[in-house]
Amino acid sequence: MTDNPSRLDWGGVIVLGLIWGATFMVVSIALEGYGPVTVATARTTLGAVALLAAMIATGRSFPRWNRTLWSYIFWIGLLSTALPFVLLSWGQQFVPSAFAGLSMAAIPLMVLPLAHFFSDEPLNSRKFIGVSLGFCGALVLIGPGLAQLGQGAEPLAQLACIGAALCYSIASIFTRRCPPVDPVTLAALTLVVGSVVLLPIMLATEGVPGWSGSRSGFAIIALGLVPTALATLLRVSIIRSAGSVFMTLVNYQVPVWSMVFGAWVLAEALPLRFFVALAMILTGLAVSQWFSLRRMLFST
C-alpha cells in the first residue's frame, strides 16, 4: 500500500464522487415506481448478491465465529445500510435529491466529535472551528424546515436526511473500532444484514414488488449494482492504493454533483440557501482536515 496517489487513483476518486453524487438522483427516479422501503431493500439486496459473488470469485471466505466481530458487523450493517437507506428513500419523496446529497456533506463533520469521545482522535481547536462552521451550514440548510415542524412532511423529510447522515457517521466509528476483517467481506456481510432486516419490513408494508416500467425499474437495479456494489469495490481499491485520507476528497464532490444532477436531470430548483450551506459545510470540512489535505496535495 502507498500513500502517494497515482493518476489512476485520481481518476478513481473522481469517478467515485460522480457515482455517489448521482445516487440521490437515481433514488428519486426509482421512487417514481416503487415505495421507499422497496427501494432501500432492493438496493441492499442486489448489492449484497453482487458483493457475495465477488467474494466467491476472488476466493474470499466468511470469517470464523467471533461474537465481538459479528456484533460489529450487525451494527455496521444496520447503521450503514438498512436504516439510512430507508430514511433517505422516505425523505426523498418530499425533498429534492440535491438536498439529500448536500446533507451527506455533513458526515465527516459529525464523525469528528463522535471520534473524540469514542476513539483515540481528539477534537482540537482547529477541528472544533471546522465542525462549528459546518454545523452552522447544516442549520442554514434545514433552518426553514425546523421553523415549520408539524406543518407537513417536508420538514420531517429534511430531518430524515440529516438522520441518515448521522447513521453513516456512527457506522464510521463502529467500522474504525471493528476487529480486523477483509474490507470486501465486511461490505458484503453488512449488506446481507441490511437485506435480512429490510426484506420482512418490505413484505409487510409494501408487498412483493413487480416491474414498474423501465425508467424506475432500471433505476432500482442500478442502485444496487453501481453505487452500492461497484462503488464499494472501487473505494477499497483506492484506499489500499492511496490511503484513507485521499478518500476524503470524495466528501467534497458528492454534494456538488448531487446538486448538478438534481438541477440538470430532474430540473430541481436550487434555493440560494443550498449554495450558502454548501460553501459553509465544505469550508468547515477543509478547515477540520486542513493539514491532512495539505500534506496529501503537496506530496503528489
Short mmCIF file of C-alpha atoms in Angstrom, two decimals:
data_model
loop_
_atom_site.label_atom_id
_atom_site.label_comp_id
_atom_site.label_asym_id
_atom_site.label_seq_id
_atom_site.Cartn_x
_atom_site.Cartn_y
_atom_site.Cartn_z
CA MET A 1 0.00 0.00 0.00
CA THR A 2 1.21 3.52 -0.76
CA ASP A 3 0.07 6.96 0.33
CA ASN A 4 1.13 8.60 -2.97
CA PRO A 5 -1.91 8.73 -5.28
CA SER A 6 -1.37 7.80 -8.91
CA ARG A 7 -3.24 9.16 -11.91
CA LEU A 8 -5.42 6.06 -11.70
CA ASP A 9 -6.24 6.91 -8.08
CA TRP A 10 -7.17 10.48 -9.02
CA GLY A 11 -9.41 9.17 -11.81
CA GLY A 12 -10.97 6.67 -9.43
CA VAL A 13 -11.81 9.23 -6.76
CA ILE A 14 -13.43 11.49 -9.39
CA VAL A 15 -15.49 8.57 -10.72
CA LEU A 16 -16.49 7.63 -7.18
CA GLY A 17 -17.61 11.20 -6.48
CA LEU A 18 -19.72 11.14 -9.65
CA ILE A 19 -21.29 7.78 -8.76
CA TRP A 20 -22.20 8.71 -5.21
CA GLY A 21 -23.25 12.22 -6.25
CA ALA A 22 -25.67 10.78 -8.82
CA THR A 23 -27.11 8.23 -6.38
CA PHE A 24 -29.68 10.66 -4.98
CA MET A 25 -30.99 11.47 -8.46
CA VAL A 26 -31.33 7.74 -9.21
CA VAL A 27 -33.20 7.20 -5.92
CA SER A 28 -35.68 9.90 -6.93
CA ILE A 29 -36.26 8.14 -10.26
CA ALA A 30 -36.71 4.75 -8.57
CA LEU A 31 -39.29 6.29 -6.21
CA GLU A 32 -41.45 7.13 -9.23
CA GLY A 33 -42.45 3.45 -9.43
CA TYR A 34 -41.66 1.94 -6.02
CA GLY A 35 -42.19 2.65 -2.34
CA PRO A 36 -39.31 3.86 -0.18
CA VAL A 37 -38.85 0.58 1.70
CA THR A 38 -38.80 -1.37 -1.57
CA VAL A 39 -36.15 0.97 -3.00
CA ALA A 40 -34.00 0.56 0.11
CA THR A 41 -34.49 -3.22 0.21
CA ALA A 42 -33.78 -3.79 -3.47
CA ARG A 43 -30.65 -1.65 -3.32
CA THR A 44 -29.36 -3.52 -0.29
CA THR A 45 -30.23 -7.00 -1.58
CA LEU A 46 -28.82 -6.51 -5.07
CA GLY A 47 -25.65 -5.02 -3.61
CA ALA A 48 -25.32 -7.97 -1.21
CA VAL A 49 -25.73 -10.52 -4.00
CA ALA A 50 -23.15 -8.72 -6.18
CA LEU A 51 -20.55 -8.49 -3.40
CA LEU A 52 -21.13 -12.09 -2.28
CA ALA A 53 -20.48 -13.10 -5.89
CA ALA A 54 -17.29 -11.00 -5.82
CA MET A 55 -16.23 -12.78 -2.63
CA ILE A 56 -16.70 -16.19 -4.24
CA ALA A 57 -14.92 -15.12 -7.45
CA THR A 58 -11.89 -13.86 -5.53
CA GLY A 59 -11.70 -16.81 -3.16
CA ARG A 60 -12.64 -14.92 -0.01
CA SER A 61 -14.22 -16.85 2.84
CA PHE A 62 -16.55 -15.90 5.65
CA PRO A 63 -14.83 -15.00 8.93
CA ARG A 64 -14.94 -17.54 11.73
CA TRP A 65 -17.45 -17.08 14.51
CA ASN A 66 -16.37 -14.35 16.88
CA ARG A 67 -19.07 -12.74 18.96
CA THR A 68 -17.41 -9.34 19.04
CA LEU A 69 -16.74 -9.27 15.29
CA TRP A 70 -20.24 -10.38 14.31
CA SER A 71 -21.78 -7.86 16.72
CA TYR A 72 -19.88 -5.12 14.92
CA ILE A 73 -20.97 -6.50 11.55
CA PHE A 74 -24.61 -6.37 12.66
CA TRP A 75 -24.48 -2.79 13.93
CA ILE A 76 -22.47 -1.56 10.95
CA GLY A 77 -24.99 -3.22 8.62
CA LEU A 78 -27.93 -1.67 10.44
CA LEU A 79 -26.42 1.83 10.60
CA SER A 80 -24.71 1.96 7.19
CA THR A 81 -27.34 0.24 5.03
CA ALA A 82 -30.79 -0.60 6.42
CA LEU A 83 -31.62 2.50 8.46
CA PRO A 84 -30.02 5.26 6.33
CA PHE A 85 -31.29 3.75 3.06
CA VAL A 86 -34.86 3.81 4.38
CA LEU A 87 -34.51 7.31 5.82
CA LEU A 88 -33.12 8.68 2.56
CA SER A 89 -35.68 6.91 0.38
CA TRP A 90 -38.57 8.12 2.54
CA GLY A 91 -37.14 11.63 2.80
CA GLN A 92 -36.58 11.99 -0.93
CA GLN A 93 -40.31 11.64 -1.51
CA PHE A 94 -40.66 15.17 -0.12
CA VAL A 95 -37.32 16.94 -0.62
CA PRO A 96 -35.13 17.45 -3.71
CA SER A 97 -32.37 14.94 -4.38
CA ALA A 98 -29.92 17.88 -4.15
CA PHE A 99 -30.94 18.40 -0.52
CA ALA A 100 -30.28 14.75 0.31
CA GLY A 101 -26.87 14.86 -1.34
CA LEU A 102 -25.96 18.13 0.35
CA SER A 103 -26.88 16.74 3.77
CA MET A 104 -24.35 13.94 3.27
CA ALA A 105 -21.54 16.52 3.24
CA ALA A 106 -22.01 16.82 6.99
CA ILE A 107 -20.91 13.22 7.63
CA PRO A 108 -17.17 13.91 8.13
CA LEU A 109 -18.04 16.81 10.43
CA MET A 110 -20.33 14.58 12.50
CA VAL A 111 -17.62 11.93 12.72
CA LEU A 112 -15.10 14.30 14.34
CA PRO A 113 -16.94 14.89 17.65
CA LEU A 114 -18.00 11.24 17.77
CA ALA A 115 -14.39 10.15 17.26
CA HIS A 116 -13.34 12.49 20.07
CA PHE A 117 -15.46 10.57 22.59
CA PHE A 118 -15.41 7.05 21.15
CA SER A 119 -11.95 6.68 19.59
CA ASP A 120 -8.39 7.93 20.00
CA GLU A 121 -8.82 11.01 17.74
CA PRO A 122 -9.14 14.12 19.94
CA LEU A 123 -11.10 17.16 18.73
CA ASN A 124 -8.56 20.01 18.76
CA SER A 125 -9.36 23.72 18.37
CA ARG A 126 -8.93 23.73 14.58
CA LYS A 127 -11.24 20.75 14.14
CA PHE A 128 -13.72 22.34 16.56
CA ILE A 129 -13.81 25.51 14.43
CA GLY A 130 -14.38 23.43 11.31
CA VAL A 131 -17.15 21.40 12.95
CA SER A 132 -18.83 24.56 14.24
CA LEU A 133 -18.77 26.18 10.80
CA GLY A 134 -20.14 23.03 9.19
CA PHE A 135 -22.86 22.80 11.84
CA CYS A 136 -23.89 26.38 11.06
CA GLY A 137 -24.04 25.38 7.39
CA ALA A 138 -26.36 22.49 8.29
CA LEU A 139 -28.59 24.92 10.19
CA VAL A 140 -28.74 27.16 7.12
CA LEU A 141 -29.74 24.10 5.09
CA ILE A 142 -32.56 22.89 7.35
CA GLY A 143 -33.41 26.13 9.17
CA PRO A 144 -36.66 26.87 7.32
CA GLY A 145 -37.78 23.28 7.86
CA LEU A 146 -37.15 23.43 11.62
CA ALA A 147 -39.38 26.51 11.80
CA GLN A 148 -42.18 24.55 10.08
CA LEU A 149 -42.14 21.28 12.05
CA GLY A 150 -45.66 19.91 12.30
CA GLN A 151 -46.70 21.65 9.07
CA GLY A 152 -46.42 18.85 6.54
CA ALA A 153 -43.97 16.11 5.65
CA GLU A 154 -41.13 18.19 4.16
CA PRO A 155 -39.58 19.31 7.48
CA LEU A 156 -39.61 15.72 8.76
CA ALA A 157 -38.11 14.56 5.45
CA GLN A 158 -35.27 17.05 5.90
CA LEU A 159 -34.60 15.69 9.37
CA ALA A 160 -34.71 12.15 7.93
CA CYS A 161 -31.89 13.03 5.51
CA ILE A 162 -29.83 14.56 8.32
CA GLY A 163 -30.63 11.46 10.41
CA ALA A 164 -29.26 9.27 7.62
CA ALA A 165 -26.03 11.28 7.70
CA LEU A 166 -25.84 10.72 11.45
CA CYS A 167 -26.33 6.96 10.94
CA TYR A 168 -23.43 6.89 8.47
CA SER A 169 -21.30 8.84 10.94
CA ILE A 170 -21.97 6.43 13.81
CA ALA A 171 -21.37 3.49 11.46
CA SER A 172 -18.00 5.00 10.59
CA ILE A 173 -16.99 4.91 14.26
CA PHE A 174 -18.11 1.28 14.54
CA THR A 175 -16.12 0.47 11.38
CA ARG A 176 -12.97 2.05 12.83
CA ARG A 177 -13.36 0.03 16.03
CA CYS A 178 -14.27 -3.22 14.25
CA PRO A 179 -11.83 -6.14 14.68
CA PRO A 180 -9.64 -6.83 11.60
CA VAL A 181 -11.58 -8.28 8.68
CA ASP A 182 -11.24 -8.18 4.90
CA PRO A 183 -12.96 -4.94 3.72
CA VAL A 184 -14.80 -6.53 0.79
CA THR A 185 -16.07 -9.29 3.09
CA LEU A 186 -17.15 -6.69 5.64
CA ALA A 187 -19.02 -4.70 2.96
CA ALA A 188 -20.76 -7.83 1.68
CA LEU A 189 -21.82 -9.03 5.13
CA THR A 190 -23.10 -5.62 6.24
CA LEU A 191 -25.26 -5.51 3.11
CA VAL A 192 -26.52 -9.01 3.94
CA VAL A 193 -27.50 -7.74 7.39
CA GLY A 194 -29.33 -4.80 5.82
CA SER A 195 -31.16 -7.10 3.42
CA VAL A 196 -32.22 -9.53 6.18
CA VAL A 197 -33.55 -6.63 8.26
CA LEU A 198 -35.39 -4.88 5.41
CA LEU A 199 -36.91 -7.81 3.50
CA PRO A 200 -39.62 -8.70 6.08
CA ILE A 201 -40.40 -5.00 6.59
CA MET A 202 -40.86 -4.54 2.85
CA LEU A 203 -43.10 -7.61 2.54
CA ALA A 204 -45.23 -6.47 5.49
CA THR A 205 -45.62 -2.84 4.38
CA GLU A 206 -45.31 -2.73 0.58
CA GLY A 207 -45.59 -6.34 -0.53
CA VAL A 208 -43.72 -8.18 -3.27
CA PRO A 209 -42.56 -5.63 -5.87
CA GLY A 210 -43.35 -6.02 -9.56
CA TRP A 211 -41.88 -4.41 -12.65
CA SER A 212 -42.98 -0.78 -12.71
CA GLY A 213 -41.59 0.24 -16.07
CA SER A 214 -38.12 0.61 -17.49
CA ARG A 215 -37.37 4.05 -16.00
CA SER A 216 -37.88 3.20 -12.32
CA GLY A 217 -37.08 -0.49 -12.81
CA PHE A 218 -33.63 0.06 -14.27
CA ALA A 219 -33.02 2.82 -11.72
CA ILE A 220 -33.60 0.41 -8.84
CA ILE A 221 -31.29 -2.18 -10.44
CA ALA A 222 -28.61 0.46 -11.00
CA LEU A 223 -28.81 1.48 -7.33
CA GLY A 224 -27.88 -2.00 -6.18
CA LEU A 225 -25.13 -2.66 -8.69
CA VAL A 226 -23.37 0.69 -9.16
CA PRO A 227 -23.36 2.96 -6.05
CA THR A 228 -23.75 0.05 -3.64
CA ALA A 229 -21.62 -2.81 -5.04
CA LEU A 230 -19.26 -1.38 -7.69
CA ALA A 231 -18.52 1.79 -5.71
CA THR A 232 -17.63 -0.30 -2.66
CA LEU A 233 -15.04 -2.25 -4.63
CA LEU A 234 -13.66 0.99 -6.11
CA ARG A 235 -13.48 2.55 -2.65
CA VAL A 236 -11.50 -0.40 -1.30
CA SER A 237 -9.09 -0.24 -4.25
CA ILE A 238 -8.44 3.49 -3.76
CA ILE A 239 -7.88 3.19 0.00
CA ARG A 240 -5.42 0.33 -0.49
CA SER A 241 -3.54 2.24 -3.16
CA ALA A 242 -3.61 5.86 -1.92
CA GLY A 243 -4.78 5.78 1.70
CA SER A 244 -7.90 6.77 3.62
CA VAL A 245 -7.03 10.48 3.78
CA PHE A 246 -7.08 10.65 -0.02
CA MET A 247 -10.59 9.18 0.07
CA THR A 248 -11.83 12.28 1.92
CA LEU A 249 -11.75 14.12 -1.43
CA VAL A 250 -14.96 12.27 -2.28
CA ASN A 251 -16.72 14.16 0.54
CA TYR A 252 -16.14 17.43 -1.29
CA GLN A 253 -17.54 16.14 -4.57
CA VAL A 254 -20.75 14.33 -3.57
CA PRO A 255 -22.85 17.38 -2.59
CA VAL A 256 -21.70 19.31 -5.66
CA TRP A 257 -22.57 16.52 -8.08
CA SER A 258 -25.90 15.84 -6.34
CA MET A 259 -26.88 19.47 -6.92
CA VAL A 260 -25.68 19.35 -10.55
CA PHE A 261 -27.58 16.15 -11.37
CA GLY A 262 -30.68 17.27 -9.48
CA ALA A 263 -30.89 20.54 -11.40
CA TRP A 264 -29.77 19.15 -14.76
CA VAL A 265 -31.65 15.83 -14.97
CA LEU A 266 -34.61 16.36 -12.62
CA ALA A 267 -34.99 20.13 -13.13
CA GLU A 268 -34.94 20.72 -9.38
CA ALA A 269 -34.93 24.29 -8.09
CA LEU A 270 -31.83 25.16 -6.06
CA PRO A 271 -32.56 27.85 -3.44
CA LEU A 272 -29.82 30.29 -2.50
CA ARG A 273 -29.51 28.70 0.94
CA PHE A 274 -28.33 25.45 -0.72
CA PHE A 275 -25.28 27.25 -2.10
CA VAL A 276 -24.64 29.10 1.18
CA ALA A 277 -24.90 25.84 3.15
CA LEU A 278 -22.62 24.06 0.65
CA ALA A 279 -19.96 26.76 0.97
CA MET A 280 -20.11 26.70 4.79
CA ILE A 281 -20.05 22.90 5.09
CA LEU A 282 -17.18 22.44 2.61
CA THR A 283 -15.20 25.25 4.24
CA GLY A 284 -15.71 23.65 7.65
CA LEU A 285 -14.60 20.32 6.20
CA ALA A 286 -11.48 21.92 4.70
CA VAL A 287 -10.60 23.65 7.99
CA SER A 288 -11.04 20.47 10.03
CA GLN A 289 -8.90 18.39 7.64
CA TRP A 290 -6.51 21.13 6.51
CA PHE A 291 -3.16 19.60 7.49
CA SER A 292 -4.02 16.16 6.13
CA LEU A 293 -5.24 17.60 2.85
CA ARG A 294 -2.25 19.93 2.50
CA ARG A 295 0.18 17.09 3.12
CA MET A 296 -1.61 14.92 0.58
CA LEU A 297 -1.95 17.56 -2.16
CA PHE A 298 1.58 18.92 -1.92
CA SER A 299 3.14 15.47 -1.87
CA THR A 300 1.61 14.49 -5.24
#
